Amino acid sequence: MILAGALASAGLGELLGLPPVQRAGFALLLAAVGLPVVGVVIVGLDIMPVRFAMMHVALLGIAIGLLTGLDPMLCALVACALAGAGVAPLARTPDGLSGAMGLLMSLAIAAALLVLAVSGVNASGAFALLWGSILSVGTADLVVLGALAVLVPLLLWWRRREVALLLYDRELAQCSGVPVRALTAVLLVLVAVAVAGAIKLTGALLVDALTLLPALAARRLGTSLRSITLWAVGIGVAVNLTGFLVALRLDWPPGPVLVLTAGALVLAVHLVPERSISTWCAPASDSLPSSH
């Protein structure tokens, strides 16, 4: 209540001097580096339902955390990571992965509601995290977002040829010697953890603002995996900082403002003439793994 009163009476300059606001801004900056890259993976693998599935899995993890007394966000991260790894064997085709995510979503929400009902835990705390609480971002949240900001781009750079082939054509990647199953499992775990890591910032229901929307705009502008990734990060930084400043200035909830800012940018980008995206994968001579 004290923080809310301070936010209501302070000007933008004073708000930016408050530690919770600074932590939130830093968290959004870190998120803009790692999460849009995850969005590129989601778009490339055509696994849009993953966001909804992981939202429900995160709710299950939060419910377990409230029941056991453990950190709910840590439980959400672990639950999402295990779920991402668990559905990987079912991801032999894009259709198979979509079906697995639908099954996972149904089971996770049912289990979460059962845990909350049987345990008698106050469900308001669990569902509140679905809407986000950006000003309550703590050190642990910054560590998770910082790790994602480093690990996700590093993985795409380290395995850029294999990832590019996988995102371009799964069968082509498998015929070219790419470890499709292992790489898909790693990418799914990263996607799952990223979705859980963004819960505090926008809430699970609005996680698209940090992941999918920058990637959709970037795919319209980029002509290769590298350029699409760079565009996604640049758009993520611009959207996160602009949306956060607008939300502070107008005293509006940051989550919806971030979504609307990102959505407006996506719509504006679609006015730009579409470019060819046939160069998602590198030239064949560079893309194929070495046979040695």
XYZ file of C-alpha atoms in Angstrom:
292
model
C 0.000 0.000 0.000
C 2.855 2.385 0.829
C 4.502 1.675 -2.547
C 1.204 2.145 -4.362
C 0.740 5.536 -2.709
C 4.254 6.594 -3.633
C 3.707 5.564 -7.238
C 0.450 7.489 -7.422
C 1.910 10.762 -6.113
C 5.379 10.728 -7.708
C 6.395 12.086 -11.103
C 8.099 9.966 -13.778
C 11.582 11.109 -12.710
C 10.915 10.255 -9.081
C 9.431 6.893 -10.061
C 12.556 5.951 -11.993
C 14.577 6.580 -8.827
C 12.644 3.999 -6.801
C 14.473 0.638 -6.354
C 11.418 -1.513 -7.239
C 10.940 0.450 -10.470
C 14.643 0.168 -11.306
C 14.578 -3.592 -10.701
C 11.492 -3.911 -12.886
C 13.115 -1.919 -15.687
C 16.300 -3.983 -15.471
C 14.229 -7.185 -15.522
C 12.431 -6.028 -18.678
C 15.768 -5.217 -20.293
C 17.089 -8.700 -19.511
C 13.839 -10.219 -20.723
C 14.161 -8.328 -24.003
C 17.420 -10.160 -24.729
C 16.404 -13.755 -24.060
C 12.634 -14.050 -24.393
C 12.170 -12.719 -27.969
C 14.761 -15.282 -29.085
C 12.589 -17.930 -27.455
C 9.725 -16.469 -29.469
C 11.743 -17.043 -32.644
C 12.010 -20.712 -31.644
C 8.262 -20.912 -30.959
C 7.459 -19.420 -34.369
C 10.055 -21.544 -36.153
C 8.894 -24.818 -34.579
C 5.241 -23.759 -35.011
C 4.406 -24.600 -31.403
C 2.069 -21.753 -30.532
C 0.081 -23.869 -28.017
C 3.204 -24.171 -25.855
C 2.462 -20.813 -24.230
C -0.941 -21.907 -23.019
C 0.313 -25.299 -21.886
C 3.162 -23.820 -19.882
C 0.850 -21.231 -18.351
C -1.199 -24.062 -16.870
C 1.901 -25.995 -15.842
C 3.212 -22.871 -14.115
C -0.067 -22.592 -12.225
C 0.362 -26.198 -11.090
C 3.905 -25.451 -9.923
C 2.701 -22.357 -8.047
C -0.060 -24.400 -6.376
C 2.477 -27.027 -5.280
C 4.741 -24.275 -3.934
C 1.905 -22.749 -1.908
C 0.983 -26.182 -0.577
C 4.524 -27.189 0.440
C 5.756 -23.798 1.581
C 8.438 -23.655 -1.110
C 9.041 -20.655 -3.372
C 6.078 -20.734 -5.802
C 8.091 -19.217 -8.668
C 10.891 -21.757 -8.229
C 8.318 -24.548 -8.279
C 6.796 -23.049 -11.435
C 10.202 -22.968 -13.142
C 10.971 -26.580 -12.210
C 7.503 -27.761 -13.262
C 7.767 -26.039 -16.638
C 11.284 -27.374 -17.245
C 10.192 -30.937 -16.467
C 7.093 -30.537 -18.626
C 9.141 -29.252 -21.545
C 11.508 -32.209 -21.286
C 8.612 -34.626 -20.809
C 6.751 -33.714 -23.995
C 9.906 -33.712 -26.133
C 9.694 -37.461 -26.976
C 6.176 -36.831 -28.313
C 7.395 -34.088 -30.623
C 8.205 -36.310 -33.580
C 6.092 -34.089 -35.805
C 4.675 -30.585 -35.318
C 1.166 -32.081 -35.126
C 2.323 -34.527 -32.474
C 3.770 -31.698 -30.387
C 0.576 -29.661 -30.624
C -1.410 -32.662 -29.421
C 1.011 -33.231 -26.551
C 0.702 -29.600 -25.477
C -3.091 -29.837 -25.532
C -2.981 -32.928 -23.333
C -0.454 -31.323 -21.003
C -2.551 -28.172 -20.689
C -5.669 -30.132 -19.723
C -3.892 -32.338 -17.191
C -1.951 -29.455 -15.628
C -4.949 -27.201 -15.005
C -6.957 -30.112 -13.607
C -4.127 -31.069 -11.256
C -3.608 -27.443 -10.201
C -7.281 -26.947 -9.357
C -7.333 -30.254 -7.479
C -4.264 -29.325 -5.412
C -5.746 -25.933 -4.556
C -9.138 -27.437 -3.661
C -7.905 -30.390 -1.603
C -5.198 -28.483 0.255
C -7.398 -25.536 1.210
C -4.697 -23.116 0.087
C -5.942 -19.644 -0.801
C -6.113 -19.742 -4.596
C -5.987 -15.956 -4.956
C -2.215 -15.968 -4.497
C -1.755 -18.506 -7.269
C -4.064 -16.813 -9.741
C -2.635 -13.365 -8.937
C 0.663 -14.439 -10.493
C -1.156 -15.150 -13.749
C -1.676 -11.384 -14.078
C 1.879 -10.422 -13.212
C 3.426 -8.290 -10.493
C 6.294 -6.483 -12.147
C 7.133 -4.200 -9.216
C 7.648 -7.226 -6.955
C 10.512 -8.558 -9.078
C 13.272 -9.777 -6.775
C 16.861 -10.955 -7.016
C 15.869 -14.531 -7.864
C 13.752 -13.317 -10.783
C 16.652 -11.220 -12.083
C 18.964 -14.237 -11.863
C 16.555 -16.365 -13.924
C 16.066 -13.659 -16.544
C 19.799 -12.961 -16.646
C 20.542 -16.648 -17.172
C 18.016 -16.792 -20.006
C 19.498 -13.627 -21.546
C 22.869 -15.391 -21.700
C 21.988 -19.036 -22.336
C 19.332 -18.654 -25.038
C 21.366 -16.466 -27.449
C 24.478 -18.515 -26.649
C 22.748 -21.762 -27.589
C 21.451 -20.329 -30.848
C 24.909 -19.013 -31.706
C 26.698 -22.243 -30.686
C 24.287 -24.505 -32.585
C 23.148 -21.935 -35.131
C 23.435 -24.196 -38.185
C 21.635 -27.114 -36.541
C 18.959 -24.833 -35.068
C 18.484 -23.080 -38.406
C 17.983 -26.406 -40.174
C 15.581 -27.619 -37.496
C 13.488 -24.453 -37.691
C 13.579 -24.524 -41.484
C 12.643 -28.182 -42.021
C 12.626 -30.930 -39.383
C 12.966 -33.794 -41.870
C 15.812 -32.065 -43.693
C 17.590 -31.525 -40.389
C 17.210 -35.202 -39.449
C 18.486 -36.382 -42.833
C 21.445 -34.008 -42.484
C 22.598 -35.618 -39.259
C 21.245 -33.029 -36.814
C 20.364 -34.594 -33.411
C 16.744 -33.518 -33.827
C 15.313 -35.179 -30.727
C 17.979 -33.907 -28.334
C 17.977 -30.410 -29.808
C 14.175 -30.228 -29.748
C 14.172 -31.305 -26.102
C 16.678 -28.592 -25.169
C 14.703 -25.936 -27.046
C 11.441 -27.021 -25.430
C 12.979 -26.821 -21.959
C 14.260 -23.319 -22.703
C 10.857 -22.276 -24.021
C 9.139 -23.670 -20.934
C 11.533 -22.021 -18.487
C 11.295 -18.726 -20.376
C 7.511 -18.725 -20.140
C 7.715 -19.397 -16.398
C 10.405 -16.754 -15.983
C 8.198 -14.104 -17.572
C 5.259 -14.684 -15.239
C 6.313 -12.021 -12.752
C 6.696 -9.406 -15.485
C 3.446 -9.597 -17.436
C 1.664 -12.571 -15.982
C 1.315 -15.902 -17.722
C -1.790 -14.722 -19.575
C 0.155 -11.899 -21.270
C 3.497 -13.604 -21.816
C 3.149 -13.153 -25.586
C 4.227 -9.531 -25.193
C 7.745 -10.633 -24.262
C 8.112 -13.726 -26.411
C 5.873 -14.220 -29.402
C 4.978 -10.695 -30.563
C 8.575 -9.445 -31.059
C 9.344 -12.658 -32.953
C 6.321 -12.223 -35.238
C 7.396 -8.692 -36.101
C 11.011 -9.772 -36.561
C 10.105 -12.568 -38.945
C 8.442 -10.002 -41.172
C 11.599 -7.864 -41.234
C 14.413 -10.414 -41.222
C 15.654 -12.579 -44.066
C 17.677 -15.161 -42.123
C 17.713 -16.744 -38.689
C 20.482 -14.381 -37.609
C 18.748 -11.230 -38.805
C 15.378 -12.361 -37.428
C 16.974 -12.995 -34.038
C 18.634 -9.572 -33.995
C 15.401 -7.882 -35.042
C 13.510 -9.770 -32.320
C 15.918 -8.603 -29.609
C 15.877 -5.012 -30.879
C 12.084 -4.960 -31.017
C 11.903 -6.544 -27.579
C 14.100 -3.828 -26.059
C 12.112 -1.049 -27.749
C 8.725 -2.503 -26.753
C 9.665 -3.300 -23.165
C 11.225 0.051 -22.378
C 8.591 2.089 -24.224
C 5.675 0.172 -22.754
C 7.097 0.353 -19.234
C 7.687 4.107 -19.420
C 4.195 4.697 -20.810
C 2.681 2.562 -18.045
C 4.593 4.502 -15.384
C 3.714 7.852 -16.869
C -0.003 7.092 -17.135
C -0.177 4.961 -13.964
C -1.527 1.998 -15.912
C -0.782 -1.723 -15.315
C 2.452 -2.575 -17.204
C 1.383 -5.998 -18.516
C -1.492 -4.874 -20.754
C 0.467 -1.794 -21.870
C 3.385 -4.004 -22.973
C 1.028 -6.243 -24.940
C -0.701 -3.318 -26.643
C 2.647 -1.660 -27.453
C 4.013 -4.865 -28.959
C 0.760 -5.515 -30.814
C 0.743 -2.019 -32.307
C 4.305 -2.538 -33.503
C 3.433 -5.896 -35.073
C 0.536 -4.287 -36.940
C 2.779 -1.428 -38.087
C 5.459 -3.854 -39.289
C 2.889 -5.669 -41.420
C 2.565 -2.498 -43.464
C 6.155 -3.071 -44.583
C 6.426 -5.140 -47.801
C 7.095 -8.761 -46.908
C 10.582 -10.055 -47.533
C 11.651 -13.533 -48.473
C 12.209 -15.796 -45.466
C 13.601 -18.690 -47.483
C 17.061 -18.154 -45.982
C 16.180 -19.254 -42.455
C 18.892 -21.860 -42.773
C 22.447 -21.159 -43.772
C 23.833 -22.348 -47.125
C 23.975 -26.124 -47.333
C 27.755 -26.222 -47.215
C 27.723 -24.353 -43.910
C 24.571 -25.825 -42.420
C 25.367 -29.514 -42.575
C 27.215 -30.866 -39.559
C 30.685 -32.184 -40.197
C 30.881 -35.906 -40.836
C 34.255 -36.173 -39.164
